[in-house]
Amino acid sequence: MTNHWVDLRNSDVILIMGSNAAENHPISFKWVSKAMDRGATLINVDPRFTKTSSKADIYARLRSGSDIPFLGGMIKYILDNKLYNEFYVANYTNGAFLVNKDFKFTDGLFSGYDPEKRKYDKSTWSYQVDENGVPIRDKSLSDPNSVIQLLKKHYARYDIDTVCKITGTDKQDLLNVYKAYTTTGAKGKSGTIMYAMGWTQHTVGTQNIRTMAMIQLLLGNIGIAGGGVNALRGESNVQGSTDHCLLFHIIPGYLKTPNATLPTLAEYNKAYTPTTKDPLSANWWGNYAKYSVSLLKAFYGDNATKENDFGYGWLPRLDAGANYSWLTIFDEMSKGKFEGFFSWGQNPACSGANSNKTRNALGKLKWLVNVNIFDNETGSFWKGPGMKPEEIGTEVFMLPCCVSVEKEGSITNSGRWGQWRYKAQEPMGESRPDGEMIDDLFKRLKAMYKSEGGAFPDPILNLSWDFYDEKGHLSTHKIAQEINGRYMSGPDKGKLVANFTKLADDGSTCSGNWLYSGSYTEDGNMMARRNNEDKSGIGLHSGWSWCWPVNRRIIYNRASVDLDGMPLDKEHPVVKWNGAKWEGDVPDGGWKPMSQEGTRLPFIMKPEGVARIFGPGLAEGPFPEHYEPLECPVEKNLLNSQRINPTIKLFSEKGEGAGKDVYMTCDPKYPFICSTYRVTEHWQTGLMTRWNKQLIELQPQNIVELSKELAKLKGINNGDKVIIKSARGQIETVAMVTSRFKPFKINGQTVHQVGTTWHYGWCTPEDGGDSANLLTPTVGDANTMIPESKAFMVNIERKG
Amino acid sequence: MAYAKLFDSSRCIGCKACQAACKTWNQDKLEKTRNRGSHENPPDLSANTRTVMRFTETEDPKAVGGIVWTYLKDSCRHCIDAPCKAMGDGFDEGAILQTETGAVVYTDKTAVIEDLQYACPYDVPRQAAPGSPYVKCTLCIDRITNGLQPACVTTCPTDALVFGKREEVLKIAKERLEKIKTKFPDAHLHPDYEDVSFIYLLHQKQEKFAERLVSADHSQKKYASRRDVLNPKKAAKGLSKLFRT
């Protein structure tokens, strides 16, 4: 989130789209309720009328996979009716920048497309610059090559009638949403977006969010109280896991994983350190080398020296351009490319798209280590339905880990707040904290490398690993301190650094994650603070826990003021210049206001210093464009000739059937759209919740929700057993016939949508049903590879 | 000290955390359930289940999205002058306790009572088998007499449940009613509010909530409020059981 949970109560208009917050983030509704008590309007857009819809003031339906037309139409509405915040757009975004004259968009493709590689050469997606290399601006926003004018041209096709034909939304409902949300462009008004997997789990997922970010920028909603772009994370500490970068393409602090084309530290730092010619741009990523070197010093301690590139050569490197994401991993695994696999705190047999493929892939391993709190479909894959254990050679180890309340450490919530948690009881039985298992593994590997040698022992042997307390136990405090960072030399050697402004690129500091620098300092564990006083009046609670960066609760907050540093929204100021310094939240850079000497632009993480309405960094284009889901009910994309996202990776194993990468579009065998989602009573694959008898009592079996019309068509009654089938697999569910799903009219054609949860698995309970991911396709977003589990095609039949 | 508990349906999101909290606090047994095409589970009150959320969908072209989907927390209303106690006293005066907190509490002595459920206008009392004690919500008498709120109230994430001194809760209920009337013109306090300690603030007409919201009558008739049940003209058949010896 750019903002945080409590801040939701400051909004004038809350849009919940791509999320069913009342169902899956019930505590968030505490804050939504408070906003509504203050008179806020709640808008909900969803294919299905959900619990969130039942609380909304305005509701509109759209078919799964049509969010970009819906939001693109809102952009057109904003531009046509001049509802954008002119000051904000001209000063704080690249709306006024002039774009390279060779930048083109024709019939679904931007300039630079290579159809063979399914990739873009993005060189024309650039700004026009002056003789000093600074982007040229037209603050009047009228130049035909200005971003705003190009934006207008791009979304001219997204008129209301076309949008409704694609999304299946009622025209008046659409207008009600547009009217209400765009009121937040007015001075003193704020609008926020709460979104989740309903937006991300699509082949255009990243662009879904981009479209909303652009709307927020046009309306001036970033950096203000009650505004922002707010992802509702699906796990209590997934924000922490992404910050510490447990993903292949990044290393802690959102630094980039080295790749084979960058053999030296100098080349690596150069490649990833953006530069700017604009003296007004703070270009904070210009400090990249300070963070990368400090990270290396954290990894390798005194073994990392200037002479050996601070151990850069010991980091694993990716093949350039190669994709090591989840879907690729299981694809390679299914081809027998892996010997072993640590499946740590996860349940891939139920969580990954195309579960049959995943389960079969596990059978190709020589060994599997499943670390979890309960038995599950992954650790026990070999005895699952359809498996022949006598033909499976995988040796499986199940290591029981203890649960979060049996250990001490931090959990980072969606609002970036790192909150320290204490140990409530000792781990049960033989279960152990994950950290201790990793520690044991490391110690043994180190010993083996030492005595037996190996292909490349250095990365393990040179690791700095000083995480033990006086009793010799692994201490999360010590780990947190190293993450914060300390001085490695000089008069302050050994002392914890105050924050990331103290980090250096010469090896004199270390930090396990520059973003968390400041979280555990000489003043103590900032994440353990529990002062819930609120001096700000807008619910910042700055003394409760610690958030990154540097406890700044609302990021980009210098976009919440005018050029003199006065709040644009006087009733809910985030920061305010008092003549000498900033008051309120930690300012997003302490420089003077924009009207004074020595100032800096407010979006400090971009080399241009301003936010991007024109966004050249993504795979499929600088402006979001509608492409249909890979499996969809329509043959034609009404907005361009590209049916699907031209840059998505396509997997395809020939043949049809369980586990194959088969896709069926407009196939009469699979005529209905299916989406997967969650219910309050269960969580994710249900690994943790299905063993809890109390939760099973509340929600015992998987369901399929379908409209009364579809139920009539298929002869299905409420409560009947129903089989849902896709080109890849099938599951058994109980029918919930409801008026909350209604057939869509898509360009004159009647299209039905159904939905099911992905909480169940064959392990337990016996009659609960198996995973909905047996249905989902092996395809992911063009930028993140997150699977498209929200829109694919199925058929349903009553079970006899 | 008279207390009251308020259920504000305009705030409820149907999460069933109150159901879970109740079972956990009371250490009640779990039931084997199956999905019958609804989010309601367990399907009804029982000797092991003291509260259930009732989900009701109504199509209404005037409503947002054309649908009114309501959630109702169904459990003992803790009548101020409980008819179940009137009946129970006929068997054993120590079986059912009407406390000054407002909580109506069943003891194990309720095992001697026969057909107690007929006394209740809301069809609440349940027993595992004839001859076993009757079970229902206790208003968490053990918690509220120790400075705590009922488990359901403490757990509710959206303040749909409020607990406190009766006058204060009534004040909150009436203020909230005034506030939501513009958005929900049909909002009202369930007419029994003067006779019970578990008060309902409903943001829609009664018919948009579960049928059980209205008082139950075992001869299949429906009533708008408990007062109608006590009206002899309307409840002749069912009430005859109340006064049997």
Short mmCIF file of N, CA and C in Angstrom, two decimals, chain A residues 463-541:
data_model
loop_
_atom_site.label_atom_id
_atom_site.label_comp_id
_atom_site.label_asym_id
_atom_site.label_seq_id
_atom_site.Cartn_x
_atom_site.Cartn_y
_atom_site.Cartn_z
N LEU A 463 29.85 -16.91 3.99
CA LEU A 463 28.69 -16.22 4.58
C LEU A 463 28.99 -15.77 6.00
N SER A 464 28.55 -14.57 6.29
CA SER A 464 28.65 -14.07 7.65
C SER A 464 27.38 -14.53 8.37
N TRP A 465 27.52 -15.11 9.55
CA TRP A 465 26.33 -15.73 10.15
C TRP A 465 26.39 -15.56 11.65
N ASP A 466 26.28 -14.32 12.10
CA ASP A 466 26.44 -14.06 13.52
C ASP A 466 25.09 -13.76 14.15
N PHE A 467 24.24 -14.77 14.22
CA PHE A 467 22.87 -14.55 14.68
C PHE A 467 22.54 -15.22 15.99
N TYR A 468 23.57 -15.50 16.78
CA TYR A 468 23.28 -16.25 18.02
C TYR A 468 23.32 -15.34 19.24
N ASP A 469 22.45 -15.66 20.19
CA ASP A 469 22.46 -14.89 21.45
C ASP A 469 23.51 -15.48 22.39
N GLU A 470 23.56 -14.92 23.62
CA GLU A 470 24.59 -15.37 24.57
C GLU A 470 24.47 -16.86 24.85
N LYS A 471 23.26 -17.42 24.71
CA LYS A 471 23.10 -18.85 25.02
C LYS A 471 23.37 -19.72 23.80
N GLY A 472 23.72 -19.08 22.69
CA GLY A 472 24.00 -19.84 21.48
C GLY A 472 22.77 -20.17 20.66
N HIS A 473 21.61 -19.57 21.01
CA HIS A 473 20.40 -19.84 20.25
C HIS A 473 20.26 -18.83 19.12
N LEU A 474 19.61 -19.26 18.06
CA LEU A 474 19.35 -18.37 16.94
C LEU A 474 18.44 -17.24 17.44
N SER A 475 18.83 -16.01 17.18
CA SER A 475 18.09 -14.86 17.70
C SER A 475 17.53 -14.00 16.58
N THR A 476 16.22 -13.88 16.56
CA THR A 476 15.62 -13.03 15.52
C THR A 476 15.97 -11.56 15.76
N HIS A 477 16.31 -11.22 17.00
CA HIS A 477 16.74 -9.85 17.27
C HIS A 477 18.03 -9.56 16.53
N LYS A 478 18.96 -10.52 16.56
CA LYS A 478 20.23 -10.31 15.88
C LYS A 478 20.03 -10.20 14.37
N ILE A 479 19.11 -11.02 13.87
CA ILE A 479 18.84 -10.96 12.43
C ILE A 479 18.23 -9.61 12.08
N ALA A 480 17.26 -9.18 12.91
CA ALA A 480 16.61 -7.88 12.65
C ALA A 480 17.62 -6.75 12.71
N GLN A 481 18.59 -6.87 13.61
CA GLN A 481 19.60 -5.82 13.72
C GLN A 481 20.47 -5.77 12.47
N GLU A 482 20.82 -6.95 11.95
CA GLU A 482 21.64 -6.95 10.76
C GLU A 482 20.86 -6.40 9.57
N ILE A 483 19.54 -6.72 9.55
CA ILE A 483 18.71 -6.18 8.49
C ILE A 483 18.73 -4.65 8.57
N ASN A 484 18.63 -4.14 9.77
CA ASN A 484 18.70 -2.68 9.96
C ASN A 484 20.02 -2.14 9.43
N GLY A 485 21.07 -2.84 9.80
CA GLY A 485 22.40 -2.43 9.35
C GLY A 485 23.25 -1.84 10.45
N ARG A 486 24.55 -1.98 10.29
CA ARG A 486 25.48 -1.41 11.26
C ARG A 486 26.76 -0.95 10.56
N TYR A 487 27.59 -0.25 11.32
CA TYR A 487 28.87 0.21 10.80
C TYR A 487 29.87 -0.94 10.87
N MET A 488 30.60 -1.14 9.78
CA MET A 488 31.56 -2.25 9.74
C MET A 488 32.97 -1.78 10.06
N SER A 489 33.14 -0.46 10.11
CA SER A 489 34.48 0.06 10.38
C SER A 489 34.34 1.46 10.96
N GLY A 490 35.47 2.06 11.27
CA GLY A 490 35.44 3.43 11.76
C GLY A 490 35.09 3.52 13.24
N PRO A 491 34.93 4.76 13.74
CA PRO A 491 34.72 4.99 15.18
C PRO A 491 33.40 4.36 15.68
N ASP A 492 32.41 4.21 14.77
CA ASP A 492 31.13 3.65 15.19
C ASP A 492 31.01 2.17 14.89
N LYS A 493 32.13 1.52 14.64
CA LYS A 493 32.11 0.11 14.26
C LYS A 493 31.27 -0.72 15.23
N GLY A 494 30.36 -1.51 14.67
CA GLY A 494 29.52 -2.35 15.50
C GLY A 494 28.20 -1.71 15.88
N LYS A 495 28.12 -0.38 15.78
CA LYS A 495 26.86 0.31 16.15
C LYS A 495 25.85 0.20 15.01
N LEU A 496 24.59 0.18 15.42
CA LEU A 496 23.51 0.10 14.44
C LEU A 496 23.33 1.45 13.76
N VAL A 497 23.08 1.43 12.46
CA VAL A 497 22.88 2.71 11.75
C VAL A 497 21.48 3.24 12.06
N ALA A 498 21.35 4.56 11.99
CA ALA A 498 20.06 5.18 12.31
C ALA A 498 19.03 4.95 11.22
N ASN A 499 19.45 4.99 9.95
CA ASN A 499 18.55 4.76 8.82
C ASN A 499 19.38 4.66 7.54
N PHE A 500 18.73 4.49 6.40
CA PHE A 500 19.48 4.22 5.16
C PHE A 500 20.28 5.39 4.63
N THR A 501 20.06 6.57 5.16
CA THR A 501 20.88 7.69 4.69
C THR A 501 22.33 7.53 5.18
N LYS A 502 22.53 6.60 6.14
CA LYS A 502 23.88 6.38 6.65
C LYS A 502 24.63 5.29 5.90
N LEU A 503 23.93 4.62 4.98
CA LEU A 503 24.56 3.51 4.29
C LEU A 503 25.51 4.01 3.22
N ALA A 504 26.63 3.28 3.06
CA ALA A 504 27.68 3.71 2.13
C ALA A 504 27.99 2.62 1.12
N ASP A 505 28.65 3.02 0.03
CA ASP A 505 29.00 2.04 -1.01
C ASP A 505 30.45 1.61 -0.94
N ASP A 506 31.13 1.98 0.17
CA ASP A 506 32.56 1.66 0.26
C ASP A 506 32.85 0.49 1.20
N GLY A 507 31.82 -0.21 1.62
CA GLY A 507 32.04 -1.35 2.50
C GLY A 507 32.08 -1.00 3.96
N SER A 508 31.82 0.27 4.30
CA SER A 508 31.90 0.66 5.72
C SER A 508 30.60 0.38 6.46
N THR A 509 29.55 0.02 5.71
CA THR A 509 28.28 -0.32 6.37
C THR A 509 27.74 -1.62 5.81
N CYS A 510 26.87 -2.26 6.59
CA CYS A 510 26.15 -3.43 6.09
C CYS A 510 24.68 -3.18 6.38
N SER A 511 23.81 -3.80 5.59
CA SER A 511 22.37 -3.74 5.86
C SER A 511 21.70 -4.86 5.09
N GLY A 512 20.98 -5.71 5.81
CA GLY A 512 20.32 -6.85 5.18
C GLY A 512 19.13 -6.44 4.33
N ASN A 513 18.70 -5.19 4.44
CA ASN A 513 17.58 -4.70 3.62
C ASN A 513 17.45 -3.21 3.87
N TRP A 514 17.93 -2.40 2.92
CA TRP A 514 17.98 -0.96 3.14
C TRP A 514 16.62 -0.36 3.50
N LEU A 515 15.55 -0.96 3.02
CA LEU A 515 14.22 -0.42 3.31
C LEU A 515 13.90 -0.49 4.80
N TYR A 516 14.45 -1.52 5.47
CA TYR A 516 14.19 -1.70 6.89
C TYR A 516 15.22 -1.03 7.77
N SER A 517 16.08 -0.23 7.14
CA SER A 517 17.08 0.48 7.91
C SER A 517 16.37 1.55 8.72
N GLY A 518 16.53 1.48 10.02
CA GLY A 518 15.78 2.38 10.90
C GLY A 518 14.80 1.59 11.75
N SER A 519 14.62 0.29 11.43
CA SER A 519 13.64 -0.51 12.15
C SER A 519 14.17 -1.03 13.49
N TYR A 520 15.49 -1.13 13.62
CA TYR A 520 16.07 -1.63 14.87
C TYR A 520 17.38 -0.89 15.07
N THR A 521 17.35 0.16 15.84
CA THR A 521 18.50 1.05 15.95
C THR A 521 19.08 1.01 17.37
N GLU A 522 20.05 1.90 17.61
CA GLU A 522 20.63 2.01 18.95
C GLU A 522 19.55 2.40 19.96
N ASP A 523 18.46 2.99 19.50
CA ASP A 523 17.36 3.34 20.40
C ASP A 523 16.44 2.15 20.67
N GLY A 524 16.69 1.05 20.00
CA GLY A 524 15.90 -0.15 20.28
C GLY A 524 15.12 -0.68 19.10
N ASN A 525 14.27 -1.62 19.40
CA ASN A 525 13.46 -2.27 18.37
C ASN A 525 12.25 -1.40 18.07
N MET A 526 12.34 -0.64 16.99
CA MET A 526 11.27 0.28 16.64
C MET A 526 9.99 -0.47 16.28
N MET A 527 10.14 -1.71 15.81
CA MET A 527 8.97 -2.47 15.40
C MET A 527 8.15 -2.94 16.60
N ALA A 528 8.76 -2.88 17.79
CA ALA A 528 8.07 -3.34 18.99
C ALA A 528 7.33 -2.22 19.69
N ARG A 529 7.39 -1.03 19.14
CA ARG A 529 6.73 0.11 19.80
C ARG A 529 5.22 -0.07 19.79
N ARG A 530 4.58 0.31 20.91
CA ARG A 530 3.13 0.12 20.99
C ARG A 530 2.45 1.37 21.55
N ASN A 531 2.85 2.51 21.07
CA ASN A 531 2.20 3.75 21.48
C ASN A 531 1.11 4.05 20.47
N ASN A 532 -0.17 3.89 20.86
CA ASN A 532 -1.21 4.08 19.86
C ASN A 532 -1.82 5.47 19.85
N GLU A 533 -1.07 6.41 20.41
CA GLU A 533 -1.50 7.81 20.36
C GLU A 533 -1.49 8.26 18.89
N ASP A 534 -2.39 9.17 18.56
CA ASP A 534 -2.36 9.72 17.21
C ASP A 534 -2.35 11.23 17.27
N LYS A 535 -1.17 11.80 17.02
CA LYS A 535 -1.06 13.25 17.09
C LYS A 535 -1.46 13.88 15.75
N SER A 536 -1.52 13.06 14.72
CA SER A 536 -1.69 13.62 13.38
C SER A 536 -3.13 13.99 13.07
N GLY A 537 -4.07 13.35 13.74
CA GLY A 537 -5.48 13.58 13.41
C GLY A 537 -5.95 12.80 12.20
N ILE A 538 -5.01 12.20 11.46
CA ILE A 538 -5.42 11.41 10.30
C ILE A 538 -5.07 9.93 10.49
N GLY A 539 -4.83 9.54 11.74
CA GLY A 539 -4.61 8.13 12.02
C GLY A 539 -3.26 7.59 11.63
N LEU A 540 -2.22 8.41 11.69
CA LEU A 540 -0.89 7.92 11.32
C LEU A 540 -0.34 6.97 12.38
N HIS A 541 -0.64 7.24 13.65
CA HIS A 541 -0.14 6.39 14.75
C HIS A 541 1.35 6.12 14.58
#
